[in-house]
Coordinates of C-alpha atoms in Angstrom, one line a residue:
M539 CA 18.9 -24.6 -11.3
E540 CA 21.9 -26.0 -13.1
K541 CA 19.6 -28.5 -15.0
L542 CA 18.0 -25.5 -16.7
F543 CA 21.3 -24.0 -18.0
D544 CA 21.1 -25.9 -21.3
K545 CA 18.6 -23.1 -22.1
P546 CA 20.7 -20.0 -22.7
Y547 CA 18.2 -17.6 -21.3
F548 CA 18.0 -19.4 -18.0
Y549 CA 21.9 -19.4 -17.9
W550 CA 21.9 -15.6 -18.4
F551 CA 19.0 -15.0 -16.0
H552 CA 21.1 -16.8 -13.3
A553 CA 24.2 -14.8 -14.3
I554 CA 22.6 -11.4 -14.0
N555 CA 21.0 -12.4 -10.7
Q556 CA 24.5 -12.7 -9.2
I557 CA 24.8 -8.9 -9.6
P558 CA 22.9 -6.6 -7.3
R559 CA 20.6 -4.5 -9.5
G560 CA 18.1 -2.7 -7.3
S561 CA 16.9 0.6 -8.7
Y562 CA 19.6 3.3 -8.5
N563 CA 22.2 0.5 -7.8
E564 CA 22.6 -0.5 -11.5
E565 CA 26.2 0.6 -12.3
A566 CA 27.5 -3.0 -11.9
I567 CA 24.9 -4.6 -14.1
S568 CA 25.2 -1.8 -16.7
N569 CA 28.9 -2.3 -16.8
F570 CA 28.4 -6.0 -17.1
L571 CA 26.1 -5.5 -20.1
K572 CA 28.5 -3.1 -21.7
K573 CA 31.4 -5.6 -21.4
F574 CA 29.2 -8.4 -22.7
A575 CA 28.7 -6.4 -25.9
E576 CA 32.3 -5.3 -26.2
D577 CA 33.6 -8.9 -25.7
R578 CA 31.4 -9.9 -28.7
Q579 CA 32.5 -6.9 -30.8
L580 CA 29.0 -5.5 -30.9
E581 CA 28.3 -1.8 -31.1
V582 CA 27.2 -0.6 -27.7
I583 CA 26.2 2.7 -26.1
Q584 CA 26.2 3.3 -22.4
D585 CA 24.5 6.7 -21.8
E586 CA 24.6 9.1 -18.8
A587 CA 21.7 7.3 -17.2
K588 CA 23.6 3.9 -17.5
N589 CA 21.1 2.7 -20.1
I590 CA 22.6 0.2 -22.5
I591 CA 21.9 0.1 -26.2
I592 CA 23.4 -2.7 -28.3
H593 CA 23.2 -3.2 -32.0
K594 CA 23.7 -6.5 -33.8
P595 CA 23.7 -6.8 -37.6
A596 CA 21.1 -9.0 -39.3
T597 CA 22.0 -12.6 -40.0
P598 CA 22.6 -13.5 -43.7
G599 CA 19.3 -13.3 -45.6
W600 CA 17.8 -10.7 -43.3
E601 CA 20.1 -7.8 -44.3
N602 CA 17.3 -5.8 -45.8
S603 CA 14.9 -6.3 -42.9
P604 CA 13.8 -3.4 -40.7
W605 CA 15.5 -2.7 -37.4
V606 CA 13.7 -4.5 -34.6
T607 CA 14.2 -3.5 -30.9
L608 CA 14.1 -5.8 -27.9
Q609 CA 13.5 -3.8 -24.8
G610 CA 13.4 -4.3 -21.1
H611 CA 14.8 -2.9 -17.9
M612 CA 17.8 -4.0 -15.8
D613 CA 16.6 -2.9 -12.4
M614 CA 14.5 -4.9 -10.0
V615 CA 12.2 -4.3 -7.0
C616 CA 14.0 -5.3 -3.8
E617 CA 11.5 -6.7 -1.3
K618 CA 12.0 -9.4 1.3
L619 CA 10.3 -11.2 4.2
P620 CA 11.0 -9.7 7.6
E621 CA 13.1 -12.7 8.7
S622 CA 15.3 -12.6 5.6
T623 CA 18.9 -11.4 6.1
H624 CA 19.4 -10.8 2.4
D625 CA 21.4 -7.6 1.6
F626 CA 20.2 -6.4 -1.8
S627 CA 23.2 -4.0 -2.1
K628 CA 25.7 -6.9 -2.3
D629 CA 24.1 -10.4 -2.1
P630 CA 23.1 -12.4 -5.2
I631 CA 19.5 -13.6 -5.5
E632 CA 19.2 -17.1 -4.2
M633 CA 17.2 -19.0 -6.9
S634 CA 15.6 -22.4 -6.7
V635 CA 13.3 -24.6 -8.8
D636 CA 9.9 -25.6 -7.4
G637 CA 8.2 -27.9 -9.8
D638 CA 7.5 -25.8 -12.9
W639 CA 8.5 -22.5 -11.2
I640 CA 11.6 -20.6 -10.3
R641 CA 11.5 -18.6 -7.1
A642 CA 13.8 -16.9 -4.7
N643 CA 14.6 -17.4 -1.1
K644 CA 12.4 -15.0 0.8
T645 CA 13.1 -12.2 -1.6
T646 CA 11.8 -10.9 -4.9
L647 CA 13.2 -12.9 -7.8
G648 CA 13.9 -10.2 -10.3
A649 CA 12.2 -12.0 -13.2
D650 CA 10.6 -8.5 -13.6
D651 CA 12.4 -7.6 -15.7
G652 CA 15.5 -9.8 -15.6
I653 CA 13.9 -12.3 -18.0
A654 CA 13.9 -9.6 -20.8
V655 CA 17.6 -9.0 -20.3
A656 CA 18.2 -12.8 -20.3
Y657 CA 16.3 -13.3 -23.6
A658 CA 18.2 -10.5 -25.2
L659 CA 21.6 -11.7 -24.0
A660 CA 20.9 -15.2 -25.3
I661 CA 20.0 -13.9 -28.7
L662 CA 23.0 -11.5 -28.9
D663 CA 25.3 -14.3 -27.8
A664 CA 24.0 -16.9 -30.3
K665 CA 25.4 -17.6 -33.8
D666 CA 22.6 -19.8 -35.0
I667 CA 19.4 -17.7 -34.5
P668 CA 18.1 -15.9 -37.6
H669 CA 17.1 -12.3 -36.8
P670 CA 16.7 -8.9 -38.5
N671 CA 18.9 -5.9 -37.7
L672 CA 18.7 -6.0 -34.0
E673 CA 18.7 -3.2 -31.4
V674 CA 18.6 -4.1 -27.6
I675 CA 17.6 -1.3 -25.2
I676 CA 18.0 -2.1 -21.5
T677 CA 17.0 0.8 -19.3
T678 CA 17.7 1.8 -15.7
A679 CA 15.4 2.9 -12.8
E680 CA 12.2 1.6 -14.5
E681 CA 10.7 0.6 -11.1
T682 CA 11.2 4.0 -9.5
G683 CA 9.7 6.3 -12.2
M684 CA 11.1 5.1 -15.6
D685 CA 14.1 7.5 -15.3
G686 CA 16.2 5.6 -17.8
A687 CA 13.5 5.6 -20.5
Q688 CA 13.0 9.4 -19.9
A689 CA 16.8 9.9 -20.4
L690 CA 17.0 8.1 -23.8
K691 CA 18.0 10.3 -26.7
A692 CA 16.2 9.9 -30.0
E693 CA 19.5 9.9 -32.0
D694 CA 20.6 6.8 -30.1
V695 CA 17.7 4.6 -31.1
K696 CA 16.6 3.3 -34.5
G697 CA 14.1 0.4 -34.2
E698 CA 11.1 0.4 -36.5
F699 CA 9.4 -2.2 -34.4
L700 CA 9.8 -2.6 -30.7
L701 CA 9.2 -5.7 -28.6
N702 CA 8.8 -4.7 -25.0
L703 CA 9.5 -7.9 -22.9
D704 CA 8.0 -6.6 -19.7
S705 CA 4.6 -8.3 -19.4
E706 CA 3.7 -11.0 -17.0
T707 CA 1.1 -13.3 -18.6
E708 CA 1.9 -15.5 -21.6
G709 CA -0.5 -15.2 -24.5
I710 CA -1.6 -11.6 -23.6
F711 CA -0.2 -9.0 -25.9
T712 CA -0.3 -5.4 -24.6
L713 CA -0.9 -2.4 -26.9
G714 CA -1.5 0.3 -24.3
C715 CA -0.8 1.2 -20.7
A716 CA -1.5 3.8 -18.1
G717 CA 0.5 7.0 -17.6
G718 CA 1.3 8.1 -14.1
A719 CA 2.5 10.7 -11.6
D720 CA 3.9 10.9 -8.1
F721 CA 2.4 13.1 -5.4
H722 CA 3.9 14.0 -2.1
A723 CA 2.3 15.5 1.0
S724 CA 4.7 16.8 3.6
F725 CA 4.1 17.9 7.2
D726 CA 6.5 20.2 9.0
L727 CA 6.2 18.5 12.4
Q728 CA 5.5 20.4 15.6
L729 CA 7.0 18.5 18.5
E730 CA 6.7 18.7 22.3
N731 CA 8.1 16.6 25.1
A732 CA 6.3 13.3 25.6
G733 CA 3.6 13.3 28.3
K734 CA 3.0 10.7 31.0
E735 CA 0.4 8.6 29.1
P736 CA 1.3 5.1 28.1
V737 CA 3.3 4.7 24.8
Y738 CA 2.2 2.1 22.3
Q739 CA 3.5 0.7 19.1
L740 CA 0.9 -0.6 16.7
E741 CA 2.0 -2.6 13.6
I742 CA -0.2 -3.8 10.7
S743 CA 1.2 -6.7 8.7
G744 CA 0.3 -10.0 6.9
L745 CA -1.2 -8.3 3.8
K746 CA -0.7 -9.6 0.3
G747 CA 0.4 -6.3 -1.2
G748 CA 1.3 -6.6 -4.9
H749 CA 1.9 -4.3 -7.9
S750 CA -0.5 -1.3 -7.6
G751 CA -0.9 -1.2 -11.4
Q752 CA -1.9 -4.9 -11.6
V753 CA -4.0 -5.8 -8.6
I754 CA -5.4 -2.4 -7.4
H755 CA -8.9 -3.5 -8.6
E756 CA -8.9 -6.6 -6.2
G757 CA -9.5 -4.4 -3.2
R758 CA -6.5 -5.7 -1.3
G759 CA -5.8 -4.1 2.1
N760 CA -3.4 -1.1 2.3
A761 CA -1.4 -1.2 5.6
I762 CA -1.1 2.6 5.8
K763 CA -4.8 3.2 5.3
I764 CA -5.7 0.5 7.8
L765 CA -3.3 1.8 10.4
A766 CA -4.7 5.4 10.0
R767 CA -8.3 4.2 10.2
I768 CA -7.6 2.4 13.5
L769 CA -5.8 5.3 15.0
H770 CA -8.5 7.7 13.8
Q771 CA -11.1 5.7 15.6
V772 CA -9.1 5.6 18.8
A773 CA -8.4 9.3 18.6
A774 CA -12.2 9.9 18.4
K775 CA -12.5 8.6 21.9
E776 CA -9.1 9.2 23.6
K777 CA -6.6 12.0 23.5
L778 CA -3.9 10.5 21.1
H779 CA -0.5 11.9 20.2
L780 CA 1.5 10.5 17.3
V781 CA 5.2 9.9 18.0
K782 CA 6.2 8.2 14.7
L783 CA 4.4 6.9 11.6
T784 CA 6.0 4.8 8.9
G785 CA 4.9 2.3 6.3
G786 CA 5.3 1.0 2.7
S787 CA 8.6 0.8 0.8
K788 CA 7.9 1.1 -3.0
H789 CA 5.8 3.7 -4.8
N790 CA 4.3 1.0 -7.1
A791 CA 3.6 -1.6 -4.4
I792 CA 0.5 -1.7 -2.2
P793 CA 2.0 -1.4 1.3
T794 CA 2.0 -4.6 3.3
Q795 CA 3.3 -3.2 6.6
A796 CA 2.9 0.0 8.6
Q797 CA 3.8 1.0 12.1
A798 CA 2.9 3.8 14.5
I799 CA 4.2 4.8 17.9
F800 CA 1.7 6.9 19.8
Q801 CA 0.7 8.1 23.3
A802 CA -2.8 7.7 24.6
G803 CA -4.7 6.9 27.8
G804 CA -7.9 5.1 28.3
Q805 CA -9.1 1.7 26.8
V806 CA -6.6 1.7 24.0
E807 CA -6.2 -2.1 23.7
Q808 CA -9.9 -2.7 23.5
Q809 CA -10.5 0.1 21.0
V810 CA -7.7 -1.1 18.7
K811 CA -9.0 -4.6 18.9
A812 CA -12.5 -3.6 18.0
A813 CA -11.4 -1.4 15.1
F814 CA -9.1 -4.1 13.8
E815 CA -11.8 -6.8 13.9
E816 CA -14.2 -4.5 12.0
I817 CA -11.6 -4.0 9.2
H818 CA -10.5 -7.7 9.2
A819 CA -14.1 -8.7 8.6
E820 CA -14.3 -6.5 5.6
L821 CA -11.1 -7.8 4.1
Q822 CA -11.2 -11.5 5.1
L823 CA -12.0 -12.7 1.6
V824 CA -9.2 -10.8 -0.1
D825 CA -6.6 -10.5 2.7
P826 CA -7.2 -13.2 5.3
G827 CA -3.6 -12.9 6.6
L828 CA -4.1 -9.4 7.9
T829 CA -2.9 -9.1 11.5
Y830 CA -1.8 -6.5 14.1
T831 CA 0.5 -6.3 17.1
L832 CA 0.1 -3.8 19.9
S833 CA 3.0 -3.5 22.3
Q834 CA 4.6 -1.1 24.8
A835 CA 7.1 1.5 23.5
Q836 CA 9.0 4.5 24.6
A837 CA 9.1 8.1 23.5
D838 CA 10.9 11.3 24.3
Q839 CA 9.0 13.6 22.1
R840 CA 5.6 13.5 20.4
I841 CA 3.7 15.5 17.7
V842 CA 1.3 18.1 19.2
L843 CA -2.3 17.2 19.5
D844 CA -3.8 19.4 16.8
Q845 CA -1.2 18.3 14.2
T846 CA -1.7 14.7 15.2
Q847 CA -5.4 15.1 14.4
Q848 CA -4.6 16.8 11.1
I849 CA -2.4 13.9 10.0
L850 CA -4.9 11.3 11.0
D851 CA -7.8 13.1 9.4
Y852 CA -5.8 13.5 6.2
L853 CA -4.9 9.9 6.0
F854 CA -8.4 8.9 6.8
V855 CA -10.1 10.9 4.1
L856 CA -7.3 10.4 1.5
P857 CA -8.7 8.3 -1.4
H858 CA -7.0 5.0 -2.3
G859 CA -7.7 2.5 -5.0
V860 CA -9.8 2.5 -8.1
Q861 CA -11.3 5.9 -9.1
S862 CA -12.8 5.0 -12.4
M863 CA -13.1 2.1 -14.9
S864 CA -12.4 2.3 -18.6
P865 CA -15.4 2.8 -20.8
A866 CA -13.3 1.6 -23.8
M867 CA -12.3 -1.8 -22.4
H868 CA -14.4 -3.9 -20.1
G869 CA -12.7 -4.7 -16.8
L870 CA -9.8 -2.3 -17.2
V871 CA -9.1 0.2 -14.5
Q872 CA -8.8 3.7 -16.0
T873 CA -7.7 5.8 -13.0
S874 CA -6.4 4.8 -9.6
L875 CA -4.1 5.9 -6.9
N876 CA -2.0 4.1 -4.3
V877 CA -1.2 5.5 -0.9
A878 CA 2.3 4.0 -1.1
I879 CA 4.8 5.2 1.4
V880 CA 4.9 7.2 4.6
T881 CA 8.3 8.2 6.1
Q882 CA 9.2 10.3 9.1
E883 CA 12.4 12.2 9.9
K884 CA 13.0 14.2 13.0
H885 CA 11.0 17.3 12.0
S886 CA 9.1 16.1 8.9
L887 CA 6.6 13.5 7.8
D888 CA 6.2 12.7 4.1
L889 CA 3.5 10.7 2.3
Q890 CA 4.0 9.5 -1.2
I891 CA 1.1 8.6 -3.5
S892 CA 1.3 6.9 -6.9
I893 CA -1.3 8.0 -9.5
R894 CA -2.2 6.1 -12.7
S895 CA -4.5 6.8 -15.5
A896 CA -5.0 5.7 -19.1
V897 CA -6.4 9.2 -19.8
N898 CA -4.0 12.1 -19.3
S899 CA -6.8 14.6 -18.4
S900 CA -8.1 12.2 -15.7
K901 CA -4.6 11.9 -14.3
L902 CA -4.1 15.7 -14.1
E903 CA -7.6 16.1 -12.6
L904 CA -6.7 13.7 -9.8
V905 CA -3.4 15.5 -9.2
D906 CA -5.3 18.8 -9.0
R907 CA -7.8 17.3 -6.4
L908 CA -4.9 16.3 -4.2
M909 CA -3.2 19.6 -4.6
T910 CA -6.5 21.3 -3.5
L911 CA -7.2 18.9 -0.6
T912 CA -3.8 18.6 1.0
P913 CA -3.3 22.2 2.3
Y914 CA -6.5 22.0 4.3
F915 CA -4.8 19.6 6.6
G916 CA -1.6 21.6 7.1
A917 CA 0.6 19.8 4.6
Q918 CA 2.6 21.0 1.6
P919 CA 1.6 19.3 -1.7
K920 CA 4.1 18.5 -4.5
A921 CA 3.5 16.7 -7.8
G922 CA 6.1 15.3 -10.1
G923 CA 7.4 12.2 -11.8
Q924 CA 4.8 12.3 -14.6
Y925 CA 5.0 9.9 -17.5
P926 CA 2.6 9.6 -20.4
A927 CA 0.1 6.9 -21.2
W928 CA 0.7 4.6 -24.2
E929 CA -2.5 5.0 -26.1
F930 CA -4.3 1.8 -27.0
N931 CA -4.5 1.3 -30.8
P932 CA -5.3 -2.3 -31.9
E933 CA -5.4 -1.5 -35.6
S934 CA -2.1 -2.6 -37.1
P935 CA -0.8 -5.2 -39.6
F936 CA 2.0 -5.9 -37.1
I937 CA -0.5 -7.1 -34.5
D938 CA -2.1 -9.4 -37.2
K939 CA 1.4 -10.9 -37.7
V940 CA 1.9 -11.4 -34.0
Q941 CA -1.5 -13.1 -33.6
K942 CA -1.0 -15.4 -36.5
I943 CA 2.4 -16.6 -35.3
Y944 CA 1.1 -17.3 -31.8
Q945 CA -2.0 -19.1 -33.3
D946 CA 0.2 -21.2 -35.6
L947 CA 2.6 -22.2 -32.8
Y948 CA 0.1 -23.0 -30.0
Q949 CA -3.3 -23.3 -31.6
E950 CA -4.5 -20.7 -29.2
E951 CA -5.8 -17.2 -29.9
A952 CA -3.6 -14.4 -28.5
K953 CA -5.4 -11.8 -26.4
I954 CA -4.8 -8.2 -27.3
T955 CA -5.3 -5.8 -24.4
A956 CA -4.2 -2.7 -22.6
I957 CA -3.1 -2.6 -18.9
H958 CA -3.4 -0.3 -15.9
A959 CA 0.3 -0.8 -15.0
G960 CA 2.9 1.5 -16.5
L961 CA 5.2 0.4 -19.2
E962 CA 8.1 2.2 -20.7
C963 CA 6.5 2.2 -24.1
G964 CA 4.7 5.5 -23.3
L965 CA 8.0 7.2 -22.8
L966 CA 9.8 5.4 -25.5
K967 CA 7.2 6.8 -28.0
N968 CA 8.7 10.2 -27.3
S969 CA 12.1 9.0 -28.6
M970 CA 10.6 6.6 -31.2
P971 CA 7.3 8.3 -32.4
N972 CA 7.0 6.2 -35.6
T973 CA 7.9 2.8 -34.0
E974 CA 5.2 0.2 -33.8
M975 CA 5.3 -1.4 -30.3
I976 CA 3.9 -4.4 -28.5
S977 CA 4.6 -5.8 -25.0
F978 CA 4.6 -9.5 -24.0
G979 CA 6.4 -12.0 -21.8
P980 CA 6.3 -15.3 -19.9
T981 CA 4.0 -16.0 -17.0
M982 CA 5.1 -14.8 -13.6
E983 CA 3.2 -14.3 -10.4
D984 CA 3.3 -12.0 -7.4
I985 CA 5.9 -9.7 -8.8
H986 CA 7.2 -7.0 -6.4
T987 CA 6.7 -9.4 -3.5
P988 CA 8.9 -12.1 -1.9
R989 CA 6.5 -14.6 -3.4
E990 CA 7.5 -13.7 -7.0
R991 CA 7.9 -16.7 -9.2
L992 CA 8.6 -17.4 -12.9
N993 CA 7.0 -20.2 -14.8
I994 CA 9.6 -22.4 -16.6
S995 CA 7.3 -23.9 -19.3
S996 CA 5.9 -20.5 -20.2
T997 CA 9.4 -19.0 -20.4
N998 CA 10.3 -21.8 -22.9
R999 CA 7.2 -21.2 -25.0
V1000 CA 7.7 -17.4 -25.1
W1001 CA 11.3 -18.0 -26.2
D1002 CA 10.1 -20.1 -29.1
F1003 CA 7.5 -17.5 -30.1
L1004 CA 10.1 -14.7 -29.9
L1005 CA 12.5 -16.5 -32.3
K1006 CA 9.6 -17.2 -34.7
L1007 CA 8.6 -13.5 -34.6
L1008 CA 12.2 -12.3 -35.2
A1009 CA 12.5 -14.6 -38.2
S1010 CA 9.3 -13.3 -39.6
F1011 CA 10.8 -9.9 -40.4
K1012 CA 12.7 -11.3 -43.4

């Protein structure tokens, strides 16, 4: 890694990765950014949500330029391989170079969106980079519902143009994104003493997972849905009692693992194997690593039979994946949902579903469908965490400027698009309604998974483009 430190943005990327910065654990990184600004005598705001806003005056010759905002988020998704001992609450990210890529040691890398923070710090720290009046907004809790962006106050921000540095493919410039909502279904569990039937633990693993806003159209397996389907098939032939059901870890990640403890008699091993092989055959082209383990377990209590059936029926019929494609842009998902997390406490089981749509009415209609469906299975529905879509609008002289600079630099045509993933631009429009916005960034792969990696050459090229774009505001 040290060989890359002559590039200031790689130096700062390594520096912030020494500070734990999972969502809702951002106080240390927020304080680091605040001190960074104070040490350089830059105007800085740290608001109640721990967002950081830094202002840097224009360099000589650019004093009459408009205010330009560089924007990203400081938090990262914390995912690791099962064998990793990494503690995201205190351990730094272990980074290494693999050819033209930077990756982490069995954990997420934090390039999403640490590279935006690193770019911003490198520019703020430099004395030889021409730039307009500069505003840097680094938000908190983006990965868990964009809480930081929602907390921004209009009086604290002033950019006339905003460069969101939270995209993952170089050369693709985003002008729109999906809005979203969170949905919860909660069961008040009815428990009884465990019976005499054998107790099993069934675990689904080996799936690719990935960001539910970026790869939902690929049809990758969902561990929770696969587990429920297998148990539903077993329960159709044998009396089955759930004991415990868990799976998934992040609302915006397709779950790669899910586990169930249950009681059942009969030919459980054969039925699980047959159901699994059926699903594996369906997914072998997109998720060939899918596997399961069935082992003996223990139980003192179990969920009563009728409620077990309600839970399995609900999970079985619950929709997951793409619901509609955009008629405005070929190949773009318009509306989807991700069955993301299931957790169980002593007397409750909670299911979290992430909903996305580029059309607000479609999002609300899907929420209403779930609100209607859920009570039929004995669960309590609750919707919240809604954020607006950033409406796609490709007609802008600013976009023409961006495309020309990219074409002149790399003799390649920039692609203008909208995405199904959520970006903070939708929320930032509430605080900055007259600001022109665009999102771009260097190439990275498998974000939100332990396979996450950042392309070095692409990071260098996007840096060069960013400096040219800033200089163009003179």
